[in-house]
CSV table of C-alpha atoms in Angstrom, one decimal:
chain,number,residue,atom,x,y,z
A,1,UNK,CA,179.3,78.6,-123.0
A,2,UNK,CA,178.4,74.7,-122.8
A,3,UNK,CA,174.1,74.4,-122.1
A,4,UNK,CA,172.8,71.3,-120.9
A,5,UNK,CA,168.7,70.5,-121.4
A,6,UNK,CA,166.1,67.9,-119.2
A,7,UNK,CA,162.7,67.4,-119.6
A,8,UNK,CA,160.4,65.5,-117.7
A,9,UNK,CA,156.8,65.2,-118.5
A,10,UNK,CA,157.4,67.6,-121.3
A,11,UNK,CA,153.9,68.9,-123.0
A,12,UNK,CA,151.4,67.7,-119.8
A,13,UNK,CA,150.7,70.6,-117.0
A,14,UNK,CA,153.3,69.3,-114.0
A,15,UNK,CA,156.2,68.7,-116.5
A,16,UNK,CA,159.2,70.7,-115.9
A,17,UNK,CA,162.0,71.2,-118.3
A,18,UNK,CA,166.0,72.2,-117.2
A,19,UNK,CA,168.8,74.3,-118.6
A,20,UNK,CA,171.4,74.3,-117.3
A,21,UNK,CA,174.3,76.6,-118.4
A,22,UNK,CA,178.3,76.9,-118.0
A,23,UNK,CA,180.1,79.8,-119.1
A,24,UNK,CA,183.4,81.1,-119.9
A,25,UNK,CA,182.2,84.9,-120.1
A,26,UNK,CA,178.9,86.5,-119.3
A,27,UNK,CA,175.7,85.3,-119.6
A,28,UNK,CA,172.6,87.2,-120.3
A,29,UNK,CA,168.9,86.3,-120.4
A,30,UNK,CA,166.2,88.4,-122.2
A,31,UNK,CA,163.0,87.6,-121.7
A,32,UNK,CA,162.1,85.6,-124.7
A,33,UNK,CA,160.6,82.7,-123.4
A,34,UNK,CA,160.1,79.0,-125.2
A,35,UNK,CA,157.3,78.8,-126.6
A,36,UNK,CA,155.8,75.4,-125.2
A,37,UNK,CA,156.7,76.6,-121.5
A,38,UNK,CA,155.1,79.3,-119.1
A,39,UNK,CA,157.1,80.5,-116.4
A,40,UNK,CA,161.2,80.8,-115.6
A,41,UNK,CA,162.8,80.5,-112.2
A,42,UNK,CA,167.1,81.6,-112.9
A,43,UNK,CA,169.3,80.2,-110.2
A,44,UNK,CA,172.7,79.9,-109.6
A,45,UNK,CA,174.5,78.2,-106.7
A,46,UNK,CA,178.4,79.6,-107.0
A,47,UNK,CA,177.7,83.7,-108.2
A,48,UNK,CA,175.9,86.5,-107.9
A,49,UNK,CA,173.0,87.3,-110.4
A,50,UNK,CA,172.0,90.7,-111.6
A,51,UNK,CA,168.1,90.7,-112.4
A,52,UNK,CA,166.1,93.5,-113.9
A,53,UNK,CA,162.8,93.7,-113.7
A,54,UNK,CA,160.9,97.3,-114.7
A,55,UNK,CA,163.0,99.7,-113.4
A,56,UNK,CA,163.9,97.4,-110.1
A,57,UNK,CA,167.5,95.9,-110.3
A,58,UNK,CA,168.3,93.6,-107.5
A,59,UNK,CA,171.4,91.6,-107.1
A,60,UNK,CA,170.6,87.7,-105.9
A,61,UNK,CA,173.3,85.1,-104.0
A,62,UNK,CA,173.2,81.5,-103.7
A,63,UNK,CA,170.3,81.1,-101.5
A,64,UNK,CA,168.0,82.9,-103.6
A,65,UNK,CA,166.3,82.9,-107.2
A,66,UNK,CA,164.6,84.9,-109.7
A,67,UNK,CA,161.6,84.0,-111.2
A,68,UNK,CA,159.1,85.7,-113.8
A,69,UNK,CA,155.6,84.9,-115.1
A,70,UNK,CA,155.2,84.5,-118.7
A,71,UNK,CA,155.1,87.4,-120.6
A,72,UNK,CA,156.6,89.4,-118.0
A,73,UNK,CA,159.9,91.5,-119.3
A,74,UNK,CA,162.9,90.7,-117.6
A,75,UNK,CA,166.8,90.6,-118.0
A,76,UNK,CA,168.7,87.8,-115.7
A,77,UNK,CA,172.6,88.8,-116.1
A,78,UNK,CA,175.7,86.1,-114.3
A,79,UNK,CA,179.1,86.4,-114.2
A,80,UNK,CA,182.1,84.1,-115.7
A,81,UNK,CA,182.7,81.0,-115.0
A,82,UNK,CA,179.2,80.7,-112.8
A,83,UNK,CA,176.4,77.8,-113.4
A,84,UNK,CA,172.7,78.9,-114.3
A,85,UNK,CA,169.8,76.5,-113.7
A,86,UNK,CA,167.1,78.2,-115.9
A,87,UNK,CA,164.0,76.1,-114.9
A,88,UNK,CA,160.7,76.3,-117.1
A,89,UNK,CA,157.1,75.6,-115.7
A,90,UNK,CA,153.6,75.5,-117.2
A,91,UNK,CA,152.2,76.1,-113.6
A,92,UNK,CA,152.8,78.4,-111.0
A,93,UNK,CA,154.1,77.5,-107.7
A,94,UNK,CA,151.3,77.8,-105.1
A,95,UNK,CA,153.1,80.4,-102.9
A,96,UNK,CA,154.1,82.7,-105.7
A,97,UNK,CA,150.7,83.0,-107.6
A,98,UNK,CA,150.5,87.1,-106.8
A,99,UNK,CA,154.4,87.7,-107.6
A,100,UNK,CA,154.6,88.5,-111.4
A,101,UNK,CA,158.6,88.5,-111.3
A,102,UNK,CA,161.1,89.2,-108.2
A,103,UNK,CA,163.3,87.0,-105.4
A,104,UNK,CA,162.3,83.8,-104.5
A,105,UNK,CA,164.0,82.1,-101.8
A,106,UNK,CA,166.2,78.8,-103.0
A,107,UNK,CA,166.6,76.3,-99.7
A,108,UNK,CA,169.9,73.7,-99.7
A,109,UNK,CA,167.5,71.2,-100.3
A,110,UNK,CA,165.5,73.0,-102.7
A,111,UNK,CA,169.2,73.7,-104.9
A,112,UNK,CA,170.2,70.1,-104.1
A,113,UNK,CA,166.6,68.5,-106.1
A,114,UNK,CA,167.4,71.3,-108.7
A,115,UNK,CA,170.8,70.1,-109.6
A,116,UNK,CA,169.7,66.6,-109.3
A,117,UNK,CA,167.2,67.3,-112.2
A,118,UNK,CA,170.0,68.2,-114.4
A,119,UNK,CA,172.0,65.5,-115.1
A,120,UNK,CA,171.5,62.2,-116.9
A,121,UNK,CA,169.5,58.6,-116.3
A,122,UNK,CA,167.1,60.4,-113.6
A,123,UNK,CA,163.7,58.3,-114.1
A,124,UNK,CA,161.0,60.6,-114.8
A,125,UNK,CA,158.4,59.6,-111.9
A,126,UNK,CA,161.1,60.1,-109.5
A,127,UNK,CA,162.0,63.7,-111.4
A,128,UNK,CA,158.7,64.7,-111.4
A,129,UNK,CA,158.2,64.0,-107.8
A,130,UNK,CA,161.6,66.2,-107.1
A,131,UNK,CA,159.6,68.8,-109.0
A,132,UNK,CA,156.5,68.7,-106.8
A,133,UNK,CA,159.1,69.3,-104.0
A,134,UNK,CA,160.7,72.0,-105.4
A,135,UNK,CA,157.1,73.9,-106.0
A,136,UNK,CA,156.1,73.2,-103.1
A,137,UNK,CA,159.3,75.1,-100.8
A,138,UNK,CA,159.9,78.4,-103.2
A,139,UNK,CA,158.1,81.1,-101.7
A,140,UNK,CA,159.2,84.7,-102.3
A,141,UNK,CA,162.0,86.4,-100.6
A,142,UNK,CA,161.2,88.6,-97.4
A,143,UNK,CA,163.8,91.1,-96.3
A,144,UNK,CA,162.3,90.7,-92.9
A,145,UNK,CA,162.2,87.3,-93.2
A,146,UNK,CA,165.6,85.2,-92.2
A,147,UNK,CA,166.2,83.7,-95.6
A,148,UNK,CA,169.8,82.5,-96.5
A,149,UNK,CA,172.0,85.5,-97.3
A,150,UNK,CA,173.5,86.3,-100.7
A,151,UNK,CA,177.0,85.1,-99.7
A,152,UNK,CA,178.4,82.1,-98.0
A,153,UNK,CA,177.9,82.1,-94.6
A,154,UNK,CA,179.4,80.0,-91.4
A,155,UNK,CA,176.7,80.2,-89.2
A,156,UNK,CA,178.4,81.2,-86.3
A,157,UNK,CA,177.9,84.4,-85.9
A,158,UNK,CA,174.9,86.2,-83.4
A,159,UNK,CA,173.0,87.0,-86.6
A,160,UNK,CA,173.8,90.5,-87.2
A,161,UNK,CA,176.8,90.2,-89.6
A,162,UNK,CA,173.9,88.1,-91.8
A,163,UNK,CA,171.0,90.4,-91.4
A,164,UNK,CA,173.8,93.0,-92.7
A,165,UNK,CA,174.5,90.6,-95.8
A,166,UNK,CA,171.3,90.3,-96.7
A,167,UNK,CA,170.5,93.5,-97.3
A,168,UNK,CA,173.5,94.2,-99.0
A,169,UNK,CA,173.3,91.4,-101.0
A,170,UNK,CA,170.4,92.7,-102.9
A,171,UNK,CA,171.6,96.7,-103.3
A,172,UNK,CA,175.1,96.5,-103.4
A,173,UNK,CA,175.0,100.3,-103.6
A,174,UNK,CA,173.9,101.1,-100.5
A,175,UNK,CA,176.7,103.3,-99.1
A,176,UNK,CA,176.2,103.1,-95.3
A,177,UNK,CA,179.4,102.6,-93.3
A,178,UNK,CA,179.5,99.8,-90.2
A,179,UNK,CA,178.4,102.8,-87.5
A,180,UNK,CA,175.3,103.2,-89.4
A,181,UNK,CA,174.3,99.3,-89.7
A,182,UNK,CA,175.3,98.8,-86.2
A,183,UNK,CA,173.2,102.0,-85.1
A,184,UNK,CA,170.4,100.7,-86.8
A,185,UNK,CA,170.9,97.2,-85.5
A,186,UNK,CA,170.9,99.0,-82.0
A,187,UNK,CA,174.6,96.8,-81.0
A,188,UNK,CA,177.9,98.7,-81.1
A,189,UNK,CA,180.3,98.8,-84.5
A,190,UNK,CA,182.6,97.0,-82.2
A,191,UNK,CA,180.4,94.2,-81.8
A,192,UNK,CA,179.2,94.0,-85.5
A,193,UNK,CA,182.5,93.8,-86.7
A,194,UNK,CA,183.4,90.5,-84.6
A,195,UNK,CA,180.1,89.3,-86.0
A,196,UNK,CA,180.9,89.9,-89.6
A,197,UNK,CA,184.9,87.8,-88.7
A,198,UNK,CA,182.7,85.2,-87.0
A,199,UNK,CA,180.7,84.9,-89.9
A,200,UNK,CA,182.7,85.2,-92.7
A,201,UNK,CA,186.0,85.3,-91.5
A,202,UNK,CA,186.9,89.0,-92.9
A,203,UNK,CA,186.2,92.5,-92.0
A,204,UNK,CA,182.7,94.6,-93.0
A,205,UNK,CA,184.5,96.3,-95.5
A,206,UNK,CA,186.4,93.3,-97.2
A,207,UNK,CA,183.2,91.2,-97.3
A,208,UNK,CA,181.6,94.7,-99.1
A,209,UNK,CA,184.1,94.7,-101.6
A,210,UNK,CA,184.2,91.0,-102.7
A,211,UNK,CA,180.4,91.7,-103.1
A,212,UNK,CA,180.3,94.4,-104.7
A,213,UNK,CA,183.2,93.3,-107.4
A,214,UNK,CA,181.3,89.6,-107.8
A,215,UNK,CA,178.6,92.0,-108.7
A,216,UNK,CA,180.0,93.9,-110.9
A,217,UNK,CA,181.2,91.2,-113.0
A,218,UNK,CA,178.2,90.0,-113.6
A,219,UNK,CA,177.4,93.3,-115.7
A,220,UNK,CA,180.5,93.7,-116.9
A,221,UNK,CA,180.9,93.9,-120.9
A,222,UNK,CA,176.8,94.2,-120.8
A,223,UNK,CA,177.0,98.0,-119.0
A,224,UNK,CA,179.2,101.1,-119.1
A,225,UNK,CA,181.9,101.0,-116.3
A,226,UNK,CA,180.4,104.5,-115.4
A,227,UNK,CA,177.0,103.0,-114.9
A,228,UNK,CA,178.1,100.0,-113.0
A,229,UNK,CA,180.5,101.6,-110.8
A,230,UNK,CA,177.0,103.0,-109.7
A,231,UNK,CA,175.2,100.2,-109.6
A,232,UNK,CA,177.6,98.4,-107.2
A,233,UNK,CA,177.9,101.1,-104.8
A,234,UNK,CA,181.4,102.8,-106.1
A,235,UNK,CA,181.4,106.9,-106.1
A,236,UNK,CA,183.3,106.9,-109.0
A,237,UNK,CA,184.4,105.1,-112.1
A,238,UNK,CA,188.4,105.9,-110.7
A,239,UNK,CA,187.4,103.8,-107.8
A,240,UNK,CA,185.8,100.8,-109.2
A,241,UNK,CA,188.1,100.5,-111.7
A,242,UNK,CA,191.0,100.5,-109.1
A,243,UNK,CA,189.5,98.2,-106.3
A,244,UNK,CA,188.5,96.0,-109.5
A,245,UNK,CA,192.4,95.9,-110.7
A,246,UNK,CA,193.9,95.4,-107.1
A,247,UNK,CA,191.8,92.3,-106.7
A,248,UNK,CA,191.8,90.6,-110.2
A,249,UNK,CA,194.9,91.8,-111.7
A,250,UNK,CA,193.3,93.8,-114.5
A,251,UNK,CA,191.0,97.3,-115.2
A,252,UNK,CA,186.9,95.3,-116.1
A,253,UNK,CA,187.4,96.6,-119.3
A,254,UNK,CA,190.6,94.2,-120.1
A,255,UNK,CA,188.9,91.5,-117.7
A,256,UNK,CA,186.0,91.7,-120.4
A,257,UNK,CA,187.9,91.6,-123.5
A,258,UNK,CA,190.3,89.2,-122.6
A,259,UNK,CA,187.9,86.7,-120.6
A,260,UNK,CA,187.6,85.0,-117.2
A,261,UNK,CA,190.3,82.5,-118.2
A,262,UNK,CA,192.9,85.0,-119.7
């Protein structure tokens, strides 16, 4: 794991401080916080993350955050070979002063100021203006809102396949089959499936499993298969474990031991 760490304005109230992490394997984040800074937003822009917050898991993509008060217990899990930003704040962004810990939504140009943050030679007035930006545009995440999805997207679908995504994005585990989403959507399964290859160029239940394995691996070597075959929306350990060998070549337990790279 390689961690990279920027600070602007350190120690004064609208200072902002960046970490920003590469791994090989697994990352998890407890919910220790420094010291000399308040607040956490976790982001990644190419992987899923797995946060856990009471006894409310939720799964985030690309377009989305999570972020927790101070003193507010939490576990932030990614996958291998993903990039965290972990960004710490001594204030609170306006819009989420009544959200202890949960989703936030992450806009392109919101992740775009965040990775420009984290590299070097950035002067600090113009850093600590990109921070006032990025305050200013996180608001939390509305499921009937039309936030970015947890998976990459073409935009040229109707909108269903998305709305679809979205969902699924943050409960993996929900078992409903294309009939029922399309039932619910009130538009034929015939016509959400051309949505979902119009979107994102597969089938409903490819783009499922891609999810749901990115998801899993995020908790792998941190979980019990049993538990996150569960977790990811698998009826049984048999199956997880097989759908997780067809599409990376090995079983999650020999994935985890021998790492992403092996």
């Amino acid at each position: 794991m390689r961690c990279q760490e920027y600070g602007y304005g350190l120690g004064r109230p609208e200072g902002i401080f960046v970490l920003r992490y590469q791994s090989a394997g697994p990352l998890e984040f407890g919910a220790i916080a420094r010291q000399d800074f308040l607040h956490q937003l976790y982001w990644s822009p190419d992987g899923a993350l797995s946060a856990l917050h009471g006894a409310e898991a939720r799964f985030l993509g690309p377009g989305e955050a999570f972020w927790a008060q101070r003193a507010v217990s939490h576990e932030v899990r990614a996958a291998d070979r993903q990039t965290v930003y972990r960004i710490c704040l001594r204030e609170v962004p306006a819009a989420l002063a009544e959200l202890r810990a949960g989703p936030v939504v992450v806009p392109e140009e919101t992740g775009r100021l965040v990775r420009g943050l984290a590299r070097s030679g950035v002067a600090e007035a113009d850093a600590l203006a990109d921070r006032a930006r990025i305050m200013a545009a996180l608001v939390p995440y509305s499921f009937a809102g039309d936030g970015p999805p947890g998976a990459p997207a073409s935009g040229r679908g109707a909108g269903h396949a998305l709305r679809v995504a979205r969902a699924l994005a943050h409960d993996p585990s929900d078992t409903r089959e294309l009939a029922a989403w399309a039932a619910q959507l009130h538009i034929s399964a015939k016509t959400l499936q051309r949505d979902f290859q119009r979107e994102f160029g597969m089938s409903y239940t490819r783009w499922r499993t891609l999810l749901r394995l990115s998801a899993a691996r995020a908790l792998l070597g941190t979980e019990p298969v049993t538990r996150i075959a569960r977790r990811v929306g698998y009826a049984s350990p048999s199956a997880f474990v097989a759908a997780f060998a067809k599409e990376y070549g090995r079983t999650p337990a020999r994935y985890a031991r021998d790492g992403a790279g092996g």
